[in-house]
CSV table of C-alpha atoms and ligand atoms in Angstrom, one decimal:
chain,number,residue,atom,x,y,z
J,1,MET,CA,31.8,-3.3,38.6
J,2,THR,CA,28.7,-1.3,37.5
J,3,ASP,CA,28.0,-0.5,33.9
J,4,SER,CA,28.2,3.2,34.6
J,5,GLN,CA,31.8,3.7,33.5
J,6,VAL,CA,34.4,1.7,31.7
J,7,VAL,CA,37.8,2.2,33.2
J,8,SER,CA,41.3,0.9,33.0
J,9,GLY,CA,43.5,0.6,36.0
J,10,SER,CA,41.9,1.4,39.4
J,11,GLU,CA,39.4,4.2,39.1
J,12,THR,CA,36.1,5.1,40.8
J,13,SER,CA,32.8,4.7,38.9
J,14,HIS,CA,29.9,7.2,39.1
J,15,SER,CA,28.3,5.1,41.8
J,16,GLY,CA,31.4,5.4,44.0
J,17,GLU,CA,32.5,1.8,43.8
J,18,VAL,CA,36.1,1.0,43.0
J,19,ALA,CA,36.2,-0.4,39.6
J,20,GLU,CA,38.2,-3.5,38.8
J,21,SER,CA,41.2,-3.2,36.5
J,22,PHE,CA,41.2,-5.2,33.3
J,23,GLN,CA,43.7,-5.8,30.5
J,24,ASP,CA,42.9,-4.9,27.0
J,25,PRO,CA,42.4,-8.4,25.5
J,26,GLY,CA,43.5,-7.1,22.1
J,27,ILE,CA,42.3,-8.6,18.8
J,28,PRO,CA,41.8,-12.4,18.6
J,29,ALA,CA,44.4,-14.3,16.6
J,30,HIS,CA,43.7,-14.1,12.9
J,31,VAL,CA,42.4,-17.4,11.5
J,32,PRO,CA,43.1,-17.5,7.8
J,33,ARG,CA,40.3,-18.5,5.5
J,34,LEU,CA,40.6,-21.6,3.3
J,35,GLY,CA,40.5,-19.4,0.2
J,36,ASP,CA,43.5,-17.3,1.4
J,37,SER,CA,45.8,-20.2,1.0
J,38,ASP,CA,44.0,-22.5,-1.4
J,39,PRO,CA,43.4,-21.1,-5.0
J,40,LYS,CA,40.8,-23.8,-5.6
J,41,ALA,CA,38.8,-22.6,-2.7
J,42,ALA,CA,39.0,-19.0,-3.8
J,43,LYS,CA,37.9,-20.1,-7.3
J,44,ARG,CA,35.0,-22.0,-5.7
J,45,SER,CA,33.9,-18.8,-3.8
J,46,GLU,CA,34.1,-16.8,-7.0
J,47,ARG,CA,31.8,-19.3,-8.7
J,48,ILE,CA,29.3,-19.1,-5.9
J,49,VAL,CA,29.3,-15.3,-6.2
J,50,VAL,CA,28.7,-15.6,-9.9
J,51,ALA,CA,25.9,-18.0,-9.3
J,52,LEU,CA,24.2,-15.7,-6.8
J,53,PHE,CA,24.3,-12.7,-9.2
J,54,ALA,CA,23.1,-15.1,-12.0
J,55,LEU,CA,20.2,-16.0,-9.6
J,56,SER,CA,19.4,-12.3,-9.4
J,57,VAL,CA,19.4,-12.0,-13.2
J,58,ILE,CA,17.0,-15.0,-13.4
J,59,GLY,CA,14.8,-13.4,-10.8
J,60,THR,CA,14.6,-10.2,-12.8
J,61,ILE,CA,13.9,-12.0,-16.1
J,62,GLY,CA,11.3,-14.2,-14.3
J,63,THR,CA,9.5,-11.1,-13.0
J,64,LEU,CA,9.4,-9.6,-16.4
J,65,VAL,CA,8.2,-12.8,-18.1
J,66,ALA,CA,5.5,-13.2,-15.4
J,67,PHE,CA,4.4,-9.6,-15.8
J,68,PHE,CA,3.9,-10.0,-19.5
J,69,THR,CA,2.6,-13.5,-19.7
J,70,LEU,CA,0.3,-14.1,-16.7
J,71,PRO,CA,-3.3,-13.7,-17.7
J,72,ASP,CA,-5.2,-10.7,-16.5
J,73,ASP,CA,-7.3,-12.8,-14.2
J,74,THR,CA,-9.2,-10.7,-11.7
J,75,SER,CA,-10.4,-13.6,-9.6
J,76,ILE,CA,-9.0,-13.8,-6.0
J,77,ALA,CA,-7.0,-16.9,-7.1
J,78,GLY,CA,-5.7,-15.2,-10.2
J,79,VAL,CA,-4.6,-12.1,-8.3
J,80,ARG,CA,-2.9,-14.3,-5.7
J,81,THR,CA,-1.0,-16.1,-8.4
J,82,GLN,CA,0.2,-12.8,-9.9
J,83,ASN,CA,1.3,-11.5,-6.5
J,84,VAL,CA,3.1,-14.6,-5.5
J,85,THR,CA,4.9,-15.0,-8.9
J,86,LEU,CA,5.9,-11.3,-9.1
J,87,GLY,CA,6.9,-11.3,-5.5
J,88,LEU,CA,9.1,-14.4,-5.8
J,89,GLY,CA,10.8,-13.0,-8.9
J,90,LEU,CA,11.6,-9.7,-7.2
J,91,ALA,CA,12.7,-11.5,-4.0
J,92,PHE,CA,15.2,-13.6,-6.0
J,93,ALA,CA,16.4,-10.5,-8.0
J,94,LEU,CA,17.2,-8.6,-4.8
J,95,LEU,CA,18.4,-11.6,-2.7
J,96,GLY,CA,20.9,-12.6,-5.4
J,97,ILE,CA,22.5,-9.2,-5.4
J,98,GLY,CA,22.6,-9.0,-1.6
J,99,LEU,CA,23.9,-12.5,-1.0
J,100,GLY,CA,26.4,-12.2,-3.9
J,101,ALA,CA,27.8,-8.9,-2.5
J,102,ILE,CA,28.1,-10.4,1.0
J,103,HIS,CA,29.7,-13.6,-0.1
J,104,TRP,CA,32.1,-11.7,-2.3
J,105,ALA,CA,33.2,-9.4,0.6
J,106,LYS,CA,33.5,-12.3,3.1
J,107,THR,CA,35.4,-14.8,1.0
J,108,LEU,CA,37.3,-12.9,-1.7
J,109,MET,CA,38.2,-9.5,-0.3
J,110,SER,CA,41.0,-9.0,2.3
J,111,ASP,CA,40.4,-10.4,5.7
J,112,HIS,CA,42.4,-8.0,7.9
J,113,GLU,CA,41.0,-6.9,11.2
J,114,VAL,CA,40.9,-3.1,11.5
J,115,VAL,CA,40.9,-1.2,14.8
J,116,GLU,CA,39.5,2.4,14.6
J,117,ASP,CA,39.7,4.6,17.7
J,118,ARG,CA,36.8,6.8,18.6
J,119,HIS,CA,37.1,10.3,17.4
J,120,ALA,CA,35.1,13.4,16.8
J,121,THR,CA,32.1,13.0,14.4
J,122,ALA,CA,33.3,15.5,11.8
J,123,SER,CA,36.2,14.1,9.8
J,124,SER,CA,39.2,16.2,9.0
J,125,PRO,CA,40.2,16.7,5.3
J,126,GLU,CA,43.1,14.2,5.9
J,127,VAL,CA,40.7,11.6,7.2
J,128,ARG,CA,38.4,12.1,4.2
J,129,GLU,CA,41.4,11.7,2.0
J,130,ILE,CA,42.1,8.4,3.7
J,131,ALA,CA,38.5,7.3,3.4
J,132,ILE,CA,38.6,7.9,-0.3
J,133,GLN,CA,41.8,6.0,-0.5
J,134,HIS,CA,40.2,3.1,1.4
J,135,LEU,CA,37.4,3.1,-1.2
J,136,LYS,CA,39.9,3.0,-4.0
J,137,ASP,CA,41.8,0.2,-2.2
J,138,GLY,CA,38.5,-1.6,-1.7
J,139,ALA,CA,37.7,-1.4,-5.4
J,140,LYS,CA,41.1,-2.7,-6.2
J,141,ASP,CA,40.9,-5.4,-3.5
J,142,SER,CA,37.6,-6.6,-4.9
J,143,GLY,CA,39.6,-7.7,-8.0
J,144,ILE,CA,36.8,-6.6,-10.2
J,145,GLU,CA,39.3,-5.5,-12.8
J,146,ARG,CA,40.9,-8.9,-13.1
J,147,ARG,CA,37.8,-11.1,-12.6
J,148,GLY,CA,36.1,-10.6,-15.9
J,149,VAL,CA,33.2,-13.1,-15.4
J,150,LEU,CA,32.5,-11.8,-11.9
J,151,LYS,CA,32.4,-8.2,-13.2
J,152,GLY,CA,30.0,-9.2,-16.0
J,153,ALA,CA,27.8,-11.0,-13.5
J,154,VAL,CA,27.5,-8.1,-11.1
J,155,VAL,CA,27.1,-5.5,-13.8
J,156,SER,CA,24.3,-7.7,-15.4
J,157,ALA,CA,22.5,-8.1,-12.1
J,158,LEU,CA,22.7,-4.5,-11.2
J,159,ALA,CA,21.8,-3.2,-14.6
J,160,LEU,CA,18.9,-5.6,-15.2
J,161,PHE,CA,17.2,-5.4,-11.7
J,162,PRO,CA,15.8,-1.8,-12.2
J,163,LEU,CA,13.8,-3.2,-15.2
J,164,ALA,CA,11.7,-5.3,-12.8
J,165,LEU,CA,10.5,-2.1,-11.1
J,166,ALA,CA,10.5,0.2,-14.2
J,167,VAL,CA,8.6,-2.0,-16.7
J,168,PRO,CA,5.4,-2.1,-14.7
J,169,LEU,CA,5.5,1.6,-14.2
J,170,ILE,CA,6.3,2.3,-17.8
J,171,GLY,CA,3.2,0.3,-18.7
J,172,GLU,CA,1.2,3.0,-17.0
J,173,VAL,CA,2.7,5.9,-18.8
J,174,GLY,CA,0.1,7.6,-20.9
J,175,SER,CA,-2.7,6.2,-18.8
J,176,ASP,CA,-4.3,8.1,-16.0
J,177,TRP,CA,-2.5,5.8,-13.6
J,178,ASN,CA,-5.8,4.0,-13.0
J,179,ILE,CA,-7.3,7.0,-11.4
J,180,GLY,CA,-10.2,6.8,-13.9
J,181,LYS,CA,-11.6,3.8,-12.2
J,182,PHE,CA,-12.3,5.9,-9.1
J,183,ARG,CA,-14.6,8.3,-11.0
J,184,HIS,CA,-17.4,5.7,-11.4
J,185,THR,CA,-19.0,2.9,-9.4
J,186,ILE,CA,-21.2,0.0,-10.6
J,187,TRP,CA,-24.4,1.9,-9.7
J,188,ARG,CA,-26.4,2.7,-12.7
J,189,ARG,CA,-30.1,3.2,-13.6
J,190,GLY,CA,-32.2,0.2,-12.5
J,191,VAL,CA,-29.6,-1.4,-10.2
J,192,ARG,CA,-31.4,-2.6,-7.0
J,193,LEU,CA,-30.5,-1.7,-3.5
J,194,ALA,CA,-29.6,-4.7,-1.3
J,195,THR,CA,-28.5,-5.1,2.3
J,196,ASP,CA,-24.9,-5.5,3.1
J,197,PRO,CA,-23.7,-8.2,3.5
J,198,THR,CA,-26.7,-10.5,2.9
J,199,GLY,CA,-27.6,-9.1,-0.5
J,200,ARG,CA,-31.3,-9.1,0.4
J,201,LEU,CA,-33.3,-6.8,-1.9
J,202,ILE,CA,-35.0,-3.8,-0.1
J,203,LYS,CA,-38.6,-2.9,-0.7
J,204,ALA,CA,-39.4,0.7,0.0
J,205,ALA,CA,-42.5,-0.3,1.9
J,206,ASP,CA,-40.3,-2.3,4.4
J,207,VAL,CA,-38.1,0.7,5.3
J,208,THR,CA,-39.5,2.3,8.5
J,209,ILE,CA,-38.9,5.9,9.6
J,210,GLY,CA,-35.7,6.1,11.7
J,211,SER,CA,-34.1,3.0,10.2
J,212,ALA,CA,-30.7,2.9,8.6
J,213,TYR,CA,-29.4,0.4,6.1
J,214,HIS,CA,-25.9,-0.5,4.9
J,215,VAL,CA,-26.5,-1.0,1.2
J,216,ILE,CA,-24.7,-2.7,-1.8
J,217,PRO,CA,-25.7,-2.8,-5.4
J,218,TYR,CA,-27.5,-5.8,-6.9
J,219,ALA,CA,-28.2,-6.5,-10.6
J,220,GLU,CA,-28.9,-9.7,-12.4
J,221,ASP,CA,-26.9,-8.6,-15.4
J,222,ILE,CA,-23.9,-7.3,-13.4
J,223,ALA,CA,-20.7,-7.9,-15.3
J,224,GLU,CA,-19.1,-11.3,-14.6
J,225,GLU,CA,-15.8,-9.9,-13.4
J,226,VAL,CA,-17.4,-7.8,-10.7
J,227,ARG,CA,-19.8,-10.3,-9.2
J,228,PRO,CA,-19.6,-11.1,-5.5
J,229,GLY,CA,-16.7,-13.5,-4.8
J,230,THR,CA,-14.3,-12.0,-7.4
J,231,HIS,CA,-11.4,-9.8,-6.4
J,232,SER,CA,-12.8,-6.9,-8.3
J,233,TRP,CA,-16.0,-7.1,-6.4
J,234,ILE,CA,-14.1,-6.1,-3.2
J,235,ASP,CA,-12.8,-3.0,-5.0
J,236,GLU,CA,-16.2,-2.2,-6.5
J,237,LYS,CA,-18.1,-2.8,-3.3
J,238,SER,CA,-15.8,-0.6,-1.3
J,239,LYS,CA,-16.5,2.3,-3.8
J,240,ALA,CA,-20.2,1.6,-4.2
J,241,ILE,CA,-21.1,1.1,-0.5
J,242,VAL,CA,-24.1,3.2,0.6
J,243,LEU,CA,-25.8,4.3,3.8
J,244,MET,CA,-29.5,4.6,3.4
J,245,VAL,CA,-31.9,6.1,6.0
J,246,ARG,CA,-35.5,7.0,6.1
J,247,MET,CA,-36.9,10.0,8.0
J,248,ASP,CA,-40.1,12.0,8.0
J,249,PRO,CA,-40.1,13.7,4.5
J,250,ARG,CA,-41.0,17.0,6.2
J,251,GLU,CA,-37.6,16.9,7.9
J,252,LEU,CA,-35.7,16.7,4.6
J,253,THR,CA,-34.2,19.8,3.1
J,254,GLU,CA,-33.8,19.2,-0.6
J,255,SER,CA,-32.5,21.5,-3.3
J,256,GLU,CA,-34.7,21.9,-6.4
J,257,GLU,CA,-32.5,19.7,-8.6
J,258,ARG,CA,-32.5,16.9,-6.1
J,259,LYS,CA,-36.2,16.9,-5.3
J,260,ASP,CA,-36.8,13.5,-7.0
J,261,TRP,CA,-33.5,11.9,-5.7
J,262,SER,CA,-35.2,10.5,-2.6
J,263,HIS,CA,-38.3,8.4,-2.1
J,264,ASN,CA,-40.8,9.1,0.6
J,265,GLY,CA,-38.2,10.3,3.0
J,266,ILE,CA,-35.6,7.6,2.0
J,267,VAL,CA,-32.2,9.0,1.1
J,268,ALA,CA,-29.0,7.2,0.1
J,269,TYR,CA,-25.5,8.6,0.3
J,270,SER,CA,-22.0,7.2,-0.2
J,271,LYS,CA,-20.5,5.7,2.9
J,272,VAL,CA,-17.0,6.7,1.8
J,273,CYS,CA,-15.9,9.7,3.8
J,274,THR,CA,-14.9,12.7,1.7
J,275,HIS,CA,-12.0,13.4,4.1
J,276,VAL,CA,-9.7,10.4,3.6
J,277,GLY,CA,-12.1,7.6,2.8
J,278,CYS,CA,-13.1,5.9,6.0
J,279,PRO,CA,-16.5,4.3,6.1
J,280,VAL,CA,-19.0,6.7,7.8
J,281,ALA,CA,-21.5,4.5,9.6
J,282,LEU,CA,-22.5,6.1,12.9
J,283,TYR,CA,-26.0,7.4,12.4
J,284,GLU,CA,-27.6,9.5,15.0
J,285,ARG,CA,-31.4,9.1,14.5
J,286,GLN,CA,-32.6,12.1,16.4
J,287,THR,CA,-30.3,14.7,14.7
J,288,HIS,CA,-29.9,12.8,11.4
J,289,HIS,CA,-26.2,13.3,11.8
J,290,LEU,CA,-23.8,10.7,10.3
J,291,LEU,CA,-20.4,10.5,12.0
J,292,CYS,CA,-17.1,9.4,10.6
J,293,PRO,CA,-15.2,7.4,13.3
J,294,CYS,CA,-11.8,8.3,11.9
J,295,HIS,CA,-11.6,12.1,12.4
J,296,GLN,CA,-15.2,12.9,13.5
J,297,SER,CA,-16.4,14.6,10.3
J,298,THR,CA,-20.2,14.8,10.7
J,299,PHE,CA,-22.7,15.0,7.9
J,300,ASP,CA,-26.3,16.1,8.0
J,301,MET,CA,-28.4,13.4,6.3
J,302,ALA,CA,-31.4,15.7,6.4
J,303,ASP,CA,-29.7,18.4,4.4
J,304,GLY,CA,-27.8,17.0,1.5
J,305,ALA,CA,-25.2,15.2,3.8
J,306,LYS,CA,-23.5,18.6,4.2
J,307,VAL,CA,-20.5,18.7,6.5
J,308,VAL,CA,-21.5,20.2,9.9
J,309,PHE,CA,-18.3,19.4,11.7
J,310,GLY,CA,-14.8,18.0,11.1
J,311,PRO,CA,-12.1,18.0,8.5
J,312,ALA,CA,-14.1,16.8,5.5
J,313,LYS,CA,-14.4,19.5,2.8
J,314,ARG,CA,-17.5,18.4,0.9
J,315,PRO,CA,-20.8,16.6,1.4
J,316,LEU,CA,-21.2,12.9,0.8
J,317,PRO,CA,-22.2,12.2,-2.8
J,318,GLN,CA,-25.8,11.3,-3.1
J,319,LEU,CA,-27.2,8.2,-4.9
J,320,PRO,CA,-30.5,9.2,-6.6
J,321,ILE,CA,-33.0,6.5,-5.9
J,322,THR,CA,-36.6,5.5,-6.8
J,323,VAL,CA,-38.8,2.4,-6.8
J,324,ASP,CA,-39.3,-0.1,-9.6
J,325,ASP,CA,-42.6,-1.7,-10.7
J,326,ASP,CA,-42.2,-4.4,-8.0
J,327,GLY,CA,-41.7,-1.8,-5.2
J,328,TYR,CA,-38.0,-2.4,-4.8
J,329,LEU,CA,-35.6,0.5,-4.3
J,330,VAL,CA,-33.4,1.1,-7.3
J,331,ALA,CA,-30.8,3.6,-8.3
J,332,GLN,CA,-31.6,6.2,-10.9
J,333,SER,CA,-27.9,6.5,-11.9
J,334,ASP,CA,-24.4,6.4,-10.5
J,335,PHE,CA,-23.6,8.8,-7.6
J,336,HIS,CA,-23.9,12.4,-8.8
J,337,GLU,CA,-20.1,12.9,-8.4
J,338,PRO,CA,-17.0,10.6,-7.6
J,339,VAL,CA,-17.0,9.2,-4.1
J,340,GLY,CA,-14.3,9.6,-1.4
J,341,PRO,CA,-11.5,12.2,-1.0
J,342,SER,CA,-11.6,14.9,-3.6
J,343,PHE,CA,-8.6,13.8,-5.7
J,344,TRP,CA,-10.6,14.3,-8.9
J,345,GLU,CA,-11.2,18.0,-8.2
J,346,ARG,CA,-7.5,18.7,-8.1
J,347,LEU,CA,-6.9,16.9,-11.4
J,348,LYS,CA,-9.3,19.1,-13.4
X,401,FES,S1,-11.8,10.0,7.1
X,401,FES,FE1,-13.7,10.7,7.8
X,401,FES,S2,-13.1,12.3,9.0
X,401,FES,FE2,-11.3,11.6,8.3
């Protein structure tokens, strides 16, 4: 028989073959569970359900304790410890509720097989009435009214679990939801420009016309918690990353206020696309165009990194640069405005 049609008796399938008849095998014989006949087994099942909901409660409490007691360590190891601890707490909190509910249904609720014929998708009012009745019967069947300890366990688990999600969020109420940290980078006056990823300092005299550099900030006195190798450094570097190019100064178009933001044809702009934040890194030397590989926004490095094509809505922020007494390229300040997508404009 093909799988094109299920038939009973002797009928013809879509493919024209004569289908074989079969007998409805019916429902397999019901095998009673141990707990159906043995009150001790039923009690044991109840204890397991209580234990699983208690596990959820422990998971929730563990999550909260970890949230409040773990040190605010921003090293990679510290952040991993926080993630693993909070993750395990949440996992146990959810797993306990899920397994408890399944075990309860499988071992303590009625074990009758139910056959339901196929019918139209929309239910009639009578069927809905029956469904409601089934829910009521189910609630009655769960025995929640008579099993006080079990009721307490499930209510505790369900009532406490939302705290594991809500408390960290409540901790942010009143803050700017950490958006403030996106307004500034670690660039400031005197921070030297270094190549990414080697960290080699860049002397202005070594930058030839037509060259392009991927640049990161370097400073002796950079704060301990944002030094290379820390978890925060990855955050900070991804905000502070710069693309620096040198061109013939005569090709540069600079507004009056930005006249001293470049050095001898060397200009530095944020590498974070102002569309949705991809790294813009494809520099076209002849046209001085910088292309974002994500959605093809194109910026003119010779003219204030203005958008000449694509969905980005504003130029790349510029990093004002100069040289220090030793001839190294240094920043004059942070970028002239926040880097990346223009979330901050909408919050004004
Ligand atoms: S992220 Fe650069 S164009 Fe979309």
